[in-house]
Amino acid sequence: MLMPFANEPLTDFTREDNQKKMKEALEKVKSRLGREYPLIIGGEQIYTEEKIVSYNPSCHSEVIGRVSRAHQALAQRAVETAAEAFLSWRQVPPEARARYLFKAAAIMRKRKHELSAWMVLEAGKNWAEADADTAEAIDLLEFYGREMIHLAQPQPVTPYPGEENTLEYLPFGVGVIIPPWNFPLAILTGTTVGPVVAGNTVVLKPASNTPVIAYMFMEIMQEAGLPPGVINFLPGSGGEIGDFLVEHPLVHFINFTGSRDVGLHINSLAARIAPGQKWIKRVVAEMGGKNAIIIDEECNLDEAVAGVITSAYGFSGQKCSACSRLIVVGDAYRPVLDRLTERVAQLKTGPAEEYGTDVGPVIDDASYNKIMGYIQIGREEGRLLVGGQGDNSRGYFIWPTVFADVAPRARIAQEEIFGPVLAVIQAKTFDEAIAIANDTEYGLTGGVYSRNRAHLEKARREFHAGNLYFNRKCTGALVGVQPFGGFKMSGTNSKAGGREYLKLFMQAKSISERF
Ligand SMILES: NC(=O)c1ccc[n+]([C@@H]2O[C@H](COP(=O)([O-])OP(=O)(O)OC[C@H]3O[C@@H](n4cnc5c(N)ncnc54)[C@H](O)[C@@H]3O)[C@@H](O)[C@H]2O)c1
Ligand SMILES: N[C@@H](CCC=O)C(=O)O
């Protein structure tokens, strides 16, 4: 009998045996850097002339791998192959589909530190962040496998005299999966295997900064025995093959996670009906955030500041869930600024592979320049308390930065920076703090530190965010525990890791027979 779902435990790196295992995994991965990887269509490995070269953001001269880059003819072949594979994959019983996921989870568990080591080197995640990414990928395999088994059971309908009535969930067909680089294993795994276990076949276009860890995922799904053509691995440029895939008439749905601009572009392309297209495409698009934590006057300020720091600077602020606005109520403002200044200055910025690094690099040159540009804007819009420096001579390092006295409508308080930059805003009252928190186009995560019951209840009702957290950090949603997805321009609220997720990739059929 299948065990009930339980979240994968995180690794305790304060233990020396675990440190040793992680160091060994890093050495093993380092001995494999610079290799070439194919794209995979219908189980066939295809090497192309053109490559996507992936670099270590902690040391940008180090090549992680060279991955074959698809062009439009290969994209066409991938879609046709997925359409062909759908004819047999949809006939595979849901329980059997789920077993591929359980097997893949078991393989990931065995390769846990190695997978995390790839992300330390390719994405610049520190050990704990990489470990959490691997654990979440395992969780998503285990969770969606069980959810599919659950959805395959007879669904409740009201009994009607003289008739048998049933409702069953059927897959759509071919989907395109477009994940981001910032959770290069967890989000890639979840957005792919959710639709797949629901009976769809997919073309997976990984993010160009992290194609090697994406290839490791493909390797694991193949080792788990997934039939050829169910997942087709197609690295390539978003502009060149992304648009082509989204517009393709055989594609039934797009499962995208990434920035607001690309998400809205995909949404508008997918809304146009291509010649020969026989359905309305479904777009699931999870996008950016400009998340706020409110620190109320009545609360433990030390705990609050610690939670804000973890939320703002974990993975260098490169999480859609990251806290990028801190709103402090009334007299708490000065003591919060003092604590922030002292503690943020103590964070260790450096290469992700060094044990003890708090803040690793940002992902690439373009991100580095964009974030440094926002820091420049911040110098005009606020008062720099800590940080503000960057160094891209070896890797893309930006020191954790705090701006105080920022106006709620300032650019650094409205636009997603996606880096280690926090804007601190003062509010006179708790009501004003809630109004400021809601005053952005995003609505992904939010947080409140308060001991005031009436304030917490007000925030429950009025703080408009898909994932709201009280007296804890606003990052690190756990699969099954805090289904993840936002409001407004943060996306379609698909709730990854939640019980509704798989239904987004299925259509319900009601069958009625009168006897
Ligand atoms: N809401 C969430 O759950 C969530 C989770 C993680 C990241 N994000 C957001 O993702 C962003 C960071 O990720 P990113 O930099 O990879 O985002 P991005 O939008 O630049 O890229 C996301 C993916 O889209 C692809 N792409 C780019 N142009 C495309 C096109 N024209 N057609 C099809 N695909 C295209 C990219 O290659 C990549 O695979 C941030 O805004 C962050 O908030 C959101
Ligand atoms: N689900 C992750 C964020 C994913 C976006 O980057 C969290 O809850 O921190």
XYZ file of C-alpha atoms in Angstrom, residues 72-432:
361
model
C 11.874 25.489 -35.554
C 12.062 22.301 -37.644
C 12.969 20.363 -34.498
C 10.206 22.130 -32.585
C 7.744 20.972 -35.261
C 9.045 17.423 -34.918
C 8.779 17.575 -31.130
C 5.117 18.653 -31.256
C 4.237 15.963 -33.822
C 6.070 13.342 -31.751
C 4.214 14.392 -28.609
C 0.894 14.207 -30.520
C 1.720 10.673 -31.680
C 2.789 9.575 -28.176
C -0.448 10.963 -26.720
C -2.457 8.277 -28.537
C -0.893 5.544 -26.400
C -0.009 7.505 -23.216
C -3.639 8.523 -22.625
C -4.550 4.791 -22.554
C -2.083 4.040 -19.750
C -4.059 3.650 -16.509
C -3.622 6.584 -14.080
C -2.130 4.332 -11.380
C 0.521 3.135 -13.841
C 1.276 6.727 -14.876
C 1.691 7.636 -11.204
C 4.220 4.816 -10.701
C 6.633 6.478 -13.152
C 6.572 9.511 -10.877
C 7.149 7.460 -7.735
C 10.079 5.728 -9.408
C 11.531 9.095 -10.504
C 11.179 10.386 -6.922
C 13.127 7.377 -5.654
C 15.921 8.023 -8.182
C 16.048 11.712 -7.219
C 16.277 10.757 -3.553
C 19.305 8.559 -4.301
C 20.942 11.357 -6.335
C 19.830 14.131 -3.966
C 23.174 15.770 -3.153
C 24.411 15.392 -6.717
C 21.325 17.178 -8.090
C 21.727 19.911 -5.484
C 25.403 20.244 -6.415
C 24.456 20.828 -10.057
C 22.178 23.667 -8.924
C 24.859 25.159 -6.670
C 27.134 25.383 -9.694
C 24.653 26.145 -12.477
C 22.127 28.406 -10.700
C 24.304 29.814 -7.896
C 22.081 28.438 -5.107
C 23.762 28.025 -1.744
C 23.664 24.528 -0.250
C 20.458 24.955 1.739
C 18.568 26.583 -1.152
C 19.683 23.867 -3.579
C 18.756 21.129 -1.113
C 15.277 22.657 -0.690
C 14.862 22.790 -4.489
C 15.676 19.070 -4.819
C 13.383 18.197 -1.901
C 10.522 20.146 -3.512
C 11.018 18.322 -6.818
C 10.732 14.984 -4.972
C 7.632 16.251 -3.157
C 5.955 17.277 -6.406
C 6.516 13.818 -7.933
C 5.130 12.093 -4.854
C 2.223 14.520 -4.433
C 0.985 14.665 -8.034
C 1.290 10.867 -8.376
C -1.045 10.415 -5.408
C -3.390 13.175 -6.611
C -3.811 11.449 -9.985
C -4.682 8.175 -8.277
C -7.234 10.082 -6.219
C -8.748 11.813 -9.286
C -9.049 8.478 -11.104
C -11.487 7.211 -8.441
C -15.246 7.555 -9.095
C -16.078 11.240 -8.701
C -19.058 12.265 -6.554
C -22.247 13.102 -8.479
C -25.811 13.206 -7.152
C -27.630 9.852 -7.646
C -30.548 10.105 -10.073
C -33.323 7.479 -10.329
C -33.171 5.206 -13.378
C -29.762 6.410 -14.541
C -26.114 5.759 -13.997
C -24.185 9.048 -13.904
C -20.428 9.329 -13.771
C -17.843 12.060 -14.139
C -14.298 11.340 -15.212
C -11.235 13.467 -15.945
C -9.539 13.165 -19.338
C -6.264 14.703 -20.515
C -6.173 17.425 -23.190
C -3.353 16.289 -25.485
C -0.087 18.085 -26.211
C 1.217 20.771 -23.873
C 4.198 23.111 -23.900
C 6.085 23.497 -20.634
C 8.098 26.686 -20.122
C 9.746 26.915 -16.690
C 12.086 29.607 -15.253
C 15.709 29.197 -14.169
C 15.240 30.124 -10.502
C 13.783 26.797 -9.342
C 15.458 24.858 -12.111
C 14.592 21.429 -10.754
C 11.482 21.896 -8.582
C 9.395 24.116 -10.875
C 10.588 22.320 -14.003
C 9.651 18.972 -12.455
C 6.270 20.072 -11.119
C 5.130 21.926 -14.230
C 6.110 18.929 -16.378
C 5.010 15.893 -14.383
C 1.675 17.404 -13.279
C 0.310 17.525 -16.854
C 2.071 14.248 -17.736
C 0.592 12.201 -14.899
C -2.783 13.633 -15.939
C -2.276 11.801 -19.263
C -0.925 14.580 -21.493
C 2.301 14.527 -23.479
C 4.574 17.549 -23.540
C 7.345 19.522 -25.152
C 9.607 20.856 -22.387
C 11.566 24.005 -23.215
C 13.905 24.598 -20.270
C 15.261 28.025 -19.289
C 18.485 28.870 -21.110
C 20.477 29.618 -17.931
C 19.903 26.173 -16.441
C 19.644 23.576 -19.212
C 22.052 21.057 -17.633
C 20.023 20.413 -14.472
C 17.015 20.206 -16.827
C 18.833 17.466 -18.738
C 19.417 15.608 -15.440
C 15.647 15.615 -14.944
C 15.200 14.080 -18.417
C 17.799 11.448 -17.614
C 15.868 10.531 -14.445
C 12.507 10.305 -16.232
C 14.103 8.037 -18.836
C 15.664 5.881 -16.117
C 12.229 5.681 -14.500
C 11.087 4.066 -17.768
C 8.782 6.813 -19.055
C 7.847 5.877 -22.649
C 9.590 7.853 -25.440
C 7.707 10.907 -26.699
C 5.811 11.578 -23.462
C 8.308 14.312 -22.500
C 10.273 15.835 -25.366
C 13.256 17.908 -24.257
C 13.730 20.979 -26.417
C 16.214 23.616 -25.202
C 16.162 26.738 -27.347
C 15.595 30.446 -27.481
C 12.297 31.697 -26.056
C 11.836 34.107 -28.963
C 12.702 31.604 -31.704
C 11.041 28.358 -30.663
C 8.945 29.643 -27.741
C 6.541 31.623 -29.898
C 6.449 28.847 -32.493
C 5.464 26.263 -29.867
C 2.868 28.505 -28.228
C 1.208 29.253 -31.593
C 1.269 25.673 -32.854
C -2.231 24.391 -33.769
C -1.585 20.938 -32.266
C -0.768 22.443 -28.859
C -3.624 22.338 -26.390
C -2.157 24.055 -23.331
C 0.849 26.060 -22.172
C 2.198 25.725 -18.656
C 4.415 28.761 -18.117
C 6.245 30.093 -15.078
C 8.369 33.221 -15.452
C 8.192 36.970 -15.767
C 5.059 39.045 -16.146
C 6.025 40.367 -19.583
C 6.742 36.969 -21.121
C 3.655 35.476 -19.460
C 1.375 38.173 -20.891
C 3.001 37.800 -24.307
C 2.345 34.037 -24.254
C -1.214 34.604 -23.072
C -1.959 36.923 -25.974
C -0.301 34.651 -28.569
C -2.172 31.621 -27.269
C -5.500 33.467 -27.534
C -5.142 33.724 -31.329
C -6.638 30.755 -33.160
C -4.131 29.192 -35.570
C -5.398 27.731 -38.881
C -6.481 24.147 -38.193
C -6.731 24.641 -34.431
C -9.837 22.988 -32.969
C -9.829 24.131 -29.344
C -9.266 27.104 -27.076
C -5.753 26.853 -25.658
C -5.469 26.846 -21.912
C -2.737 29.054 -20.492
C -1.462 28.521 -16.987
C 0.925 31.397 -16.310
C 2.572 31.960 -12.943
C 4.485 35.222 -12.918
C 6.276 37.814 -10.794
C 5.772 39.444 -7.429
C 6.448 42.599 -5.439
C 5.832 41.065 -2.068
C 5.439 42.976 1.166
C 5.917 42.051 4.790
C 4.277 44.302 7.389
C 5.953 44.660 10.773
C 3.380 45.867 13.257
C 4.171 47.800 16.430
C 3.123 44.896 18.640
C 5.459 42.050 17.756
C 8.805 40.435 18.494
C 11.030 42.718 16.404
C 14.023 40.369 16.452
C 12.011 37.498 15.037
C 10.360 39.813 12.518
C 13.656 41.199 11.224
C 15.133 37.682 10.994
C 12.109 36.544 8.944
C 12.351 39.562 6.643
C 16.068 38.940 6.035
C 15.489 35.295 5.106
C 12.597 36.303 2.824
C 14.453 39.172 1.160
C 17.921 37.690 0.651
C 17.416 33.923 0.366
C 18.824 32.962 -3.078
C 19.835 36.604 -3.482
C 16.202 37.716 -3.636
C 15.689 35.745 -6.857
C 12.420 34.134 -5.776
C 9.018 35.212 -7.015
C 7.996 34.920 -3.359
C 10.818 37.129 -2.034
C 10.051 40.063 0.249
C 11.070 43.201 -1.637
C 8.970 45.711 0.339
C 9.072 46.022 4.100
C 6.278 48.135 5.564
C 6.827 49.141 9.182
C 4.048 50.553 11.350
C 4.511 53.635 13.536
C 7.098 53.556 16.310
C 8.534 50.210 15.215
C 10.248 51.990 12.292
C 13.486 53.179 13.953
C 14.223 49.985 15.938
C 13.540 47.880 12.830
C 15.944 49.980 10.745
C 18.652 49.637 13.423
C 18.284 45.854 13.568
C 18.170 45.515 9.771
C 21.304 47.615 9.303
C 23.245 45.572 11.816
C 22.125 42.120 10.666
C 22.122 42.572 6.901
C 25.713 43.808 7.115
C 26.631 40.474 8.755
C 25.386 38.326 5.851
C 28.172 36.547 3.984
C 28.156 37.191 0.251
C 30.266 34.888 -1.890
C 30.507 31.821 -4.140
C 27.547 29.490 -3.728
C 29.680 26.382 -3.388
C 31.384 27.611 -0.191
C 29.665 26.240 2.893
C 28.358 29.156 4.957
C 27.591 31.515 2.075
C 24.342 33.350 2.820
C 24.035 35.341 -0.390
C 25.388 33.827 -3.602
C 25.624 35.452 -7.028
C 22.762 36.630 -9.220
C 22.165 34.536 -12.288
C 23.861 36.366 -15.167
C 25.246 39.562 -16.616
C 21.843 40.891 -17.690
C 20.393 40.383 -14.189
C 23.487 41.913 -12.593
C 23.153 45.047 -14.722
C 19.409 45.288 -14.207
C 19.703 45.009 -10.407
C 22.614 47.461 -10.237
C 20.456 49.837 -12.314
C 17.685 49.571 -9.705
C 20.224 50.215 -6.937
C 21.125 53.421 -8.750
C 17.435 54.357 -8.910
C 17.152 53.477 -5.205
C 19.879 55.967 -4.322
C 17.587 58.669 -5.719
C 14.347 57.277 -4.318
C 15.447 56.285 -0.811
C 18.214 56.378 1.791
C 20.823 53.640 1.390
C 21.271 51.864 4.734
C 23.396 48.845 3.819
C 24.930 47.284 0.694
C 24.679 48.933 -2.701
C 27.904 47.422 -4.043
C 28.396 44.841 -6.757
C 31.378 42.990 -8.186
C 31.096 41.127 -11.472
C 34.804 40.577 -12.065
C 34.665 36.835 -11.278
C 31.005 36.062 -10.560
C 27.859 38.183 -10.445
C 27.891 39.298 -6.803
C 25.622 41.983 -5.379
C 25.727 42.724 -1.649
C 22.395 42.646 0.180
C 20.985 46.128 0.003
C 18.449 48.047 2.100
C 16.865 51.382 1.190
C 14.887 53.222 3.889
C 12.340 56.065 3.638
C 11.004 54.824 0.305
C 7.688 56.220 -0.957
C 5.022 53.562 -1.627
C 4.760 54.490 -5.321
C 8.529 54.754 -5.929
C 9.835 52.539 -8.724
C 11.835 50.354 -6.333
C 8.602 49.842 -4.386
C 6.532 48.932 -7.442
C 8.701 47.076 -9.990
C 10.004 43.536 -9.573
C 13.794 43.824 -9.152
C 14.447 40.105 -8.611
C 17.636 40.665 -6.651
C 18.866 41.310 -3.095
C 17.272 44.743 -2.711
C 14.747 45.671 -0.024
C 12.701 48.895 0.033
C 11.545 49.956 3.515
C 8.390 52.057 3.773
C 6.928 53.643 6.901
C 3.167 53.523 7.555
C 1.401 55.573 10.223
C -1.192 52.912 11.043
C -1.836 49.231 10.399
C -4.700 50.160 8.042
C -2.350 52.310 6.017
